[in-house]
GROMACS .gro file of N, CA and C in nm:
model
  330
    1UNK      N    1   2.731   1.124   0.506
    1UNK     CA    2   2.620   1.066   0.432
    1UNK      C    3   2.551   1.173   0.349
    2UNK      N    4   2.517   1.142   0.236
    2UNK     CA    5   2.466   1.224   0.122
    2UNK      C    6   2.294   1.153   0.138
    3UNK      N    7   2.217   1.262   0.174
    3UNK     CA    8   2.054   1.182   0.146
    3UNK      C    9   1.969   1.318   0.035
    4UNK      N   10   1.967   1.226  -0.059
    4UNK     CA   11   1.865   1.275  -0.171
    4UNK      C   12   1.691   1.251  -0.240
    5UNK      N   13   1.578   1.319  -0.203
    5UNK     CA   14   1.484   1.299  -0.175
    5UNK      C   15   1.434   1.265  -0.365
    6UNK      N   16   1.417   1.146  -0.376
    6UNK     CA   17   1.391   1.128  -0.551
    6UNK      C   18   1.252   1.131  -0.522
    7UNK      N   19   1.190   1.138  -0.501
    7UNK     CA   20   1.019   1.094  -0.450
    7UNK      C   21   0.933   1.155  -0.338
    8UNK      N   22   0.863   1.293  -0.363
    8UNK     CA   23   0.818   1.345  -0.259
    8UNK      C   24   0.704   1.294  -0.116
    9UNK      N   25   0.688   1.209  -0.243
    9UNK     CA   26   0.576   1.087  -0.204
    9UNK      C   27   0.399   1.183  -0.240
   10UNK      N   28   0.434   1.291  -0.310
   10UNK     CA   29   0.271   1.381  -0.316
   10UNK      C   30   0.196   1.301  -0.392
   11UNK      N   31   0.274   1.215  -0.453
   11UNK     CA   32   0.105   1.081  -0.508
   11UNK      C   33   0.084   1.002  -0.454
   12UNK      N   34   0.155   0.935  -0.413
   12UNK     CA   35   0.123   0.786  -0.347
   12UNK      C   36   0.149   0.775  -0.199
   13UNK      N   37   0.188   0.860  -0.149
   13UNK     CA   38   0.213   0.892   0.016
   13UNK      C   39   0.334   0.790   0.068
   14UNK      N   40   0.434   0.760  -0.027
   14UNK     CA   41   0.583   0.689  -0.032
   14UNK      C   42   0.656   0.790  -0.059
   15UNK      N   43   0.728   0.828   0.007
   15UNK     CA   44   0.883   0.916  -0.048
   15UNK      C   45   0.977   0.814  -0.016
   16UNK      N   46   1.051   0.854  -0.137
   16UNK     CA   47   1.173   0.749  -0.171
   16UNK      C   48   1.314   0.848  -0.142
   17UNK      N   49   1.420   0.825  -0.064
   17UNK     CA   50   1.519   0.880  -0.071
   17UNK      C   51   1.665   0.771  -0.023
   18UNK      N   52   1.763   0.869  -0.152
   18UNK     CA   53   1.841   0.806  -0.157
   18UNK      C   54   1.964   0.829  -0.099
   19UNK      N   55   2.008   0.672  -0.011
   19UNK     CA   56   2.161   0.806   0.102
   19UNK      C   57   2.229   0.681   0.100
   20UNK      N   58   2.392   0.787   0.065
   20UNK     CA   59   2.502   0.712  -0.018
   20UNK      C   60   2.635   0.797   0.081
   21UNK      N   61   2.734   0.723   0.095
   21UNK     CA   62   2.842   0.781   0.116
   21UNK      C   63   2.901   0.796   0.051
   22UNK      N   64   2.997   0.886   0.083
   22UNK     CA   65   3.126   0.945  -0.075
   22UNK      C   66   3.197   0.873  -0.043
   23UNK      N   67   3.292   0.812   0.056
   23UNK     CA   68   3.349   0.680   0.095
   23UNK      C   69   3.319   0.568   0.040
   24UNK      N   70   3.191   0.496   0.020
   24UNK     CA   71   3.164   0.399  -0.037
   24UNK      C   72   3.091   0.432  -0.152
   25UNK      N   73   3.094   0.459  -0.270
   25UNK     CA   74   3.069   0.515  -0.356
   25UNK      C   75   2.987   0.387  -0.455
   26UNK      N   76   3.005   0.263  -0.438
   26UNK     CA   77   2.961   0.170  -0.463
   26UNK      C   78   2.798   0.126  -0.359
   27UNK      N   79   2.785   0.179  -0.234
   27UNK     CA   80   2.705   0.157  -0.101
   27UNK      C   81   2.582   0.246  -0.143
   28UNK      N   82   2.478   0.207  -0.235
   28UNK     CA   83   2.349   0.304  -0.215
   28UNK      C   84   2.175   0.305  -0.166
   29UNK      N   85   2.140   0.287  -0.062
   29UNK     CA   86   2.044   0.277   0.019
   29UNK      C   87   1.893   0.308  -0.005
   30UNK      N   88   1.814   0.265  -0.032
   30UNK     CA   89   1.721   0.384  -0.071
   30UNK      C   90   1.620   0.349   0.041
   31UNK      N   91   1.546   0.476   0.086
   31UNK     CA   92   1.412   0.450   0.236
   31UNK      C   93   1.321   0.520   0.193
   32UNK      N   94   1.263   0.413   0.266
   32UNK     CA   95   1.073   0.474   0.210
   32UNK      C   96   1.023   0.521   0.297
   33UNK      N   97   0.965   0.595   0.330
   33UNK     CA   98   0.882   0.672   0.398
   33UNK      C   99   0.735   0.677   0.382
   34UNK      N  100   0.659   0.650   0.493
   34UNK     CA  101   0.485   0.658   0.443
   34UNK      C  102   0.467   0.833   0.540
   35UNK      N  103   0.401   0.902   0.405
   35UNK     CA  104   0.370   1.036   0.461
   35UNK      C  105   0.254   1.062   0.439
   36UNK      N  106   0.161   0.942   0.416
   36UNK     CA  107   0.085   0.979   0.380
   36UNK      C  108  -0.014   1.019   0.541
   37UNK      N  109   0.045   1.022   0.650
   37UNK     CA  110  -0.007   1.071   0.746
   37UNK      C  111  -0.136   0.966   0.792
   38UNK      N  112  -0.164   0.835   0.763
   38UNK     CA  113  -0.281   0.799   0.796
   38UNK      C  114  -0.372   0.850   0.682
   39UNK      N  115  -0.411   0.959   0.644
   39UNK     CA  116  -0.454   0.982   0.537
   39UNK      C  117  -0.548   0.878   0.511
   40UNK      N  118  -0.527   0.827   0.370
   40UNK     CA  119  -0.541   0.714   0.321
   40UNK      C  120  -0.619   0.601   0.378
   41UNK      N  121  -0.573   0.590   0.553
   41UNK     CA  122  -0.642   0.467   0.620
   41UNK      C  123  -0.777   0.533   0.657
   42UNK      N  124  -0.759   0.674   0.699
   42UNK     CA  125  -0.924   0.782   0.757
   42UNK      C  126  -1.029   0.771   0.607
   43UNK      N  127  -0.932   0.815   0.518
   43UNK     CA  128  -1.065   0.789   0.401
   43UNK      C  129  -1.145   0.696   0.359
   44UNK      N  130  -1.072   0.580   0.366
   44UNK     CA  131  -1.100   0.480   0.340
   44UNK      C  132  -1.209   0.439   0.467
   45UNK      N  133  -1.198   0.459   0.629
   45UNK     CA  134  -1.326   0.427   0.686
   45UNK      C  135  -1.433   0.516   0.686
   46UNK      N  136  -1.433   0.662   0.675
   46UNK     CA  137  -1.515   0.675   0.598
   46UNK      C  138  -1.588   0.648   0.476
   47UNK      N  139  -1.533   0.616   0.371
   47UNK     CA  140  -1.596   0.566   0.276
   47UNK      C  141  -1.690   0.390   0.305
   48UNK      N  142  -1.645   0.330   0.402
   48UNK     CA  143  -1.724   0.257   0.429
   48UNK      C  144  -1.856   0.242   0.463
   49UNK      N  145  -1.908   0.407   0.537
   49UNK     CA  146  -2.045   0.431   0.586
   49UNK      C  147  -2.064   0.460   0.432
   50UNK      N  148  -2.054   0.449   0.317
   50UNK     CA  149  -2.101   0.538   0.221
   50UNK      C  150  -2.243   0.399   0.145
   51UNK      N  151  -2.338   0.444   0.061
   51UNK     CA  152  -2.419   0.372   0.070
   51UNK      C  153  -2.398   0.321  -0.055
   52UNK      N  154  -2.413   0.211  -0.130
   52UNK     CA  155  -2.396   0.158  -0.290
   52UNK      C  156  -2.534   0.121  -0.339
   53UNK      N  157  -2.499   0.176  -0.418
   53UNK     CA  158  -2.633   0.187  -0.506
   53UNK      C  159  -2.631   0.143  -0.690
   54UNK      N  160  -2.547   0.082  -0.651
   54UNK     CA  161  -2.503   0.048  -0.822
   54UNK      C  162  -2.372  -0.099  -0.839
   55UNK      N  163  -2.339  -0.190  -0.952
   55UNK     CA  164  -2.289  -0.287  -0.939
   55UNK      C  165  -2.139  -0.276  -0.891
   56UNK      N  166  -2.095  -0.182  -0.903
   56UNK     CA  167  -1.980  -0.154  -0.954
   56UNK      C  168  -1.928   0.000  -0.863
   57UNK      N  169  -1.847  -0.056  -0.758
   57UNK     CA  170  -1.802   0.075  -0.678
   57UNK      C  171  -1.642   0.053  -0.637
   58UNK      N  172  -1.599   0.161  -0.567
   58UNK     CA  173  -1.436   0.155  -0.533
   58UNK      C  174  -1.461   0.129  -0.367
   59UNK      N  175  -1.347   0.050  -0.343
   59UNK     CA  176  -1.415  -0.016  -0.241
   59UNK      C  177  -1.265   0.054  -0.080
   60UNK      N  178  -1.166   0.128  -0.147
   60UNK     CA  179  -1.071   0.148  -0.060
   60UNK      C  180  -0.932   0.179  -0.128
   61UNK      N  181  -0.839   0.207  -0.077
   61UNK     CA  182  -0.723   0.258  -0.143
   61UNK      C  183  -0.617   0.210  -0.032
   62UNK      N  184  -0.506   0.128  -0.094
   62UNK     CA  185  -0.413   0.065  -0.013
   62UNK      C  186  -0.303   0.148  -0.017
   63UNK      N  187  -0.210   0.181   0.058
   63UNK     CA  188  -0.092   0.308   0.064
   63UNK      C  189   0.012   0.208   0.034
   64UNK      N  190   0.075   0.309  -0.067
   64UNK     CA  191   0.202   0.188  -0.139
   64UNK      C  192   0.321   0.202  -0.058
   65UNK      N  193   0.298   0.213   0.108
   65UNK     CA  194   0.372   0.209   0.202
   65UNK      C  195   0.326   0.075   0.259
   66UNK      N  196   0.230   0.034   0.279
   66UNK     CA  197   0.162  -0.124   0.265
   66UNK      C  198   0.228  -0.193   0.178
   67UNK      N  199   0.206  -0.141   0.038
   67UNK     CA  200   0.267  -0.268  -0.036
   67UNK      C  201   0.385  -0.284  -0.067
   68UNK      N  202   0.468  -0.209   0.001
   68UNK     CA  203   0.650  -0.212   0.029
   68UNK      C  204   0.641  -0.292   0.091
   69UNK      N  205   0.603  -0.322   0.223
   69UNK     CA  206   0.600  -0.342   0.376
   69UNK      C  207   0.580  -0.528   0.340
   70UNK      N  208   0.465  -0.501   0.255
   70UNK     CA  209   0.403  -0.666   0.206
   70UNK      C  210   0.500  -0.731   0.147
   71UNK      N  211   0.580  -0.647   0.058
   71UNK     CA  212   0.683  -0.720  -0.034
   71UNK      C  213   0.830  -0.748   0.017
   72UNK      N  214   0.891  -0.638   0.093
   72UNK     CA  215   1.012  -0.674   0.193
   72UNK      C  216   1.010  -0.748   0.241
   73UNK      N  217   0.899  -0.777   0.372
   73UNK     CA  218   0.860  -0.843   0.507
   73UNK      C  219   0.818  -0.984   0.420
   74UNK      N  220   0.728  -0.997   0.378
   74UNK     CA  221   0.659  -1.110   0.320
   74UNK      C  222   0.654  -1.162   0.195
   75UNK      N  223   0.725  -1.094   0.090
   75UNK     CA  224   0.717  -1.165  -0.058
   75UNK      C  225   0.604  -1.136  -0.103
   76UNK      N  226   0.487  -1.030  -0.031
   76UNK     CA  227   0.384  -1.074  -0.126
   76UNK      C  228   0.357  -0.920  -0.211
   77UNK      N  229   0.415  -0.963  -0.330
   77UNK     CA  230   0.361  -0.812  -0.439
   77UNK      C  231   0.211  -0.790  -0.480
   78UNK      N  232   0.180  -0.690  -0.405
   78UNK     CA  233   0.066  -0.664  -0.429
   78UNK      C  234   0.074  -0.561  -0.588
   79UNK      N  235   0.169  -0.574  -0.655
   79UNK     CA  236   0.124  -0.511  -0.783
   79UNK      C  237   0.166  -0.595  -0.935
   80UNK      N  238   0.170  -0.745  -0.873
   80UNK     CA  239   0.143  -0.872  -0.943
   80UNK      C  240   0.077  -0.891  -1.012
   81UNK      N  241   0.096  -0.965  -1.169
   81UNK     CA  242  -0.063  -0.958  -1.224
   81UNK      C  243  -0.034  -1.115  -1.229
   82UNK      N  244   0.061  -1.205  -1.141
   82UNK     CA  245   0.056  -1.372  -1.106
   82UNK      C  246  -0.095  -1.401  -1.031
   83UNK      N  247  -0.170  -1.494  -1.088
   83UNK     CA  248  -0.269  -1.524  -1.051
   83UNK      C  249  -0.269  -1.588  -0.868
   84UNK      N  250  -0.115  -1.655  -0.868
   84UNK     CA  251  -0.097  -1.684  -0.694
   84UNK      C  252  -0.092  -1.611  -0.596
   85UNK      N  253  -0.025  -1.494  -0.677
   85UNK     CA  254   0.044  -1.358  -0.613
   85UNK      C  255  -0.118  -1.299  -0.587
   86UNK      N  256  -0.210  -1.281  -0.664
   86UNK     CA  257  -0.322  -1.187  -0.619
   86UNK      C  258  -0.405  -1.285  -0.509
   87UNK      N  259  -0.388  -1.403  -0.543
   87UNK     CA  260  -0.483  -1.519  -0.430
   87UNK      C  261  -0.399  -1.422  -0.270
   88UNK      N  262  -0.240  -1.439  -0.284
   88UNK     CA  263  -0.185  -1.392  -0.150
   88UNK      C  264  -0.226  -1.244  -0.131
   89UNK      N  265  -0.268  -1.201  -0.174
   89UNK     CA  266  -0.230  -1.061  -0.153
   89UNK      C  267  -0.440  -1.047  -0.096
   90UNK      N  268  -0.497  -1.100  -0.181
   90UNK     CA  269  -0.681  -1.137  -0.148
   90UNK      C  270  -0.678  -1.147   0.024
   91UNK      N  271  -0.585  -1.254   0.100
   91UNK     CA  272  -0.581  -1.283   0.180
   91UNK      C  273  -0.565  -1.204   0.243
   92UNK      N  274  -0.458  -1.138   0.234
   92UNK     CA  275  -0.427  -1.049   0.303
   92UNK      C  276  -0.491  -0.917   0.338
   93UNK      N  277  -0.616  -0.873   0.217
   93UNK     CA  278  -0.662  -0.823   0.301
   93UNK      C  279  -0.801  -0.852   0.338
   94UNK      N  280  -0.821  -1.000   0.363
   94UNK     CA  281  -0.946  -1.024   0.413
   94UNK      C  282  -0.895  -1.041   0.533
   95UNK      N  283  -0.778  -1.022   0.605
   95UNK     CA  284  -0.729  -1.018   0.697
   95UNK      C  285  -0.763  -0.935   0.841
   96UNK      N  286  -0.820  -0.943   0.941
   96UNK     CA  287  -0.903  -0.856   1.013
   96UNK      C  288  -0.807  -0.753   1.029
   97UNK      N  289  -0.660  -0.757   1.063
   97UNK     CA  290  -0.546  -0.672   1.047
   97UNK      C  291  -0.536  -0.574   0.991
   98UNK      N  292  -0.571  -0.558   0.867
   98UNK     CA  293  -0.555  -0.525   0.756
   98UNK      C  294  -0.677  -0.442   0.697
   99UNK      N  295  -0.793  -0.472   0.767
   99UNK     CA  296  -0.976  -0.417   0.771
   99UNK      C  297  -0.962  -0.310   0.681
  100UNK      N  298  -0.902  -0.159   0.723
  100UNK     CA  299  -0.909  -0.068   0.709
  100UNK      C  300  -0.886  -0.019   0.567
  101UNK      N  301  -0.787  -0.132   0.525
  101UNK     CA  302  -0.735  -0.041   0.379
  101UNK      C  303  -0.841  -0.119   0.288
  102UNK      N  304  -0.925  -0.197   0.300
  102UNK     CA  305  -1.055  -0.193   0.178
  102UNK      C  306  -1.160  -0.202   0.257
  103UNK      N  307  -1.267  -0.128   0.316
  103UNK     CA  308  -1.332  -0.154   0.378
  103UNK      C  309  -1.467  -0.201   0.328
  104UNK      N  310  -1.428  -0.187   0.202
  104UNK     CA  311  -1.605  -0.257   0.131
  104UNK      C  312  -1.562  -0.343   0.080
  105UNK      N  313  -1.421  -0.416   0.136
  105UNK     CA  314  -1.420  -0.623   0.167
  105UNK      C  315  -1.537  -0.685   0.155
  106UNK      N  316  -1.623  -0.644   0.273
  106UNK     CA  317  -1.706  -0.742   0.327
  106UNK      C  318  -1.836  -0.689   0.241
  107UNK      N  319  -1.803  -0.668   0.173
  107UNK     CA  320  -1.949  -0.628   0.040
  107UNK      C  321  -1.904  -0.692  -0.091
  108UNK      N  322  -1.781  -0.754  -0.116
  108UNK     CA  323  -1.733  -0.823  -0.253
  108UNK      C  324  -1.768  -0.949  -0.248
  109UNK      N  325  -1.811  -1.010  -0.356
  109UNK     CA  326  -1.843  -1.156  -0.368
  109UNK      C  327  -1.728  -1.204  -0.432
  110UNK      N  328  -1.669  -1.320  -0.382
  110UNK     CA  329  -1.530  -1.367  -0.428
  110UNK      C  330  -1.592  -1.484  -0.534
   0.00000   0.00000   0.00000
């Protein structure tokens, strides 16, 4: 097996790599990896104690190891601009499951 790292994942905390056999030369695999260490889920609850003071704030950061996970497992693309597709994806994370990756949810008026 040949595995080749196309994607370190240093932006988005996804590394993409690709592993192929020389035997099947037609057979090519690609795996994602979330490195982002949690990362991503710690900042985000901190940023929840943070205080708003203005109309307009960032409310959390979803790891595009989530939105693999959403789209394999479940069909739902969270990087859709289908008006159904964002209703599913809303859900999902008003989802108590799910809390962590926007935590100033429960401060948005839908």
């Amino acid at each position: 097996m040949i595995r080749e790292v196309i994607d370190d994942g240093s932006w988005n905390g996804l590394r993409k790599t690709l592993i192929s056999d020389p035997n099947a030369p037609d057979d090519v695999q690609v795996l994602y990896e979330d490195v982002s260490g949690g990362s991503i889920i710690e900042e985000n609850k901190r940023a929840e104690t943070h205080k708003i003071d203005k109309d307009v704030w960032h409310v959390g950061h979803i790891p595009a190891s989530v939105g693999m996970k959403w789209l394999v497992e479940e069909g739902v693309d969270m990087w859709s601009t289908d008006p159904d597709m964002k209703r599913r994806v809303m859900r999902k994370l008003m989802d108590s499951d799910w809390r962590h990756l926007v935590p100033g949810m429960a401060r948005i008026r839908l």
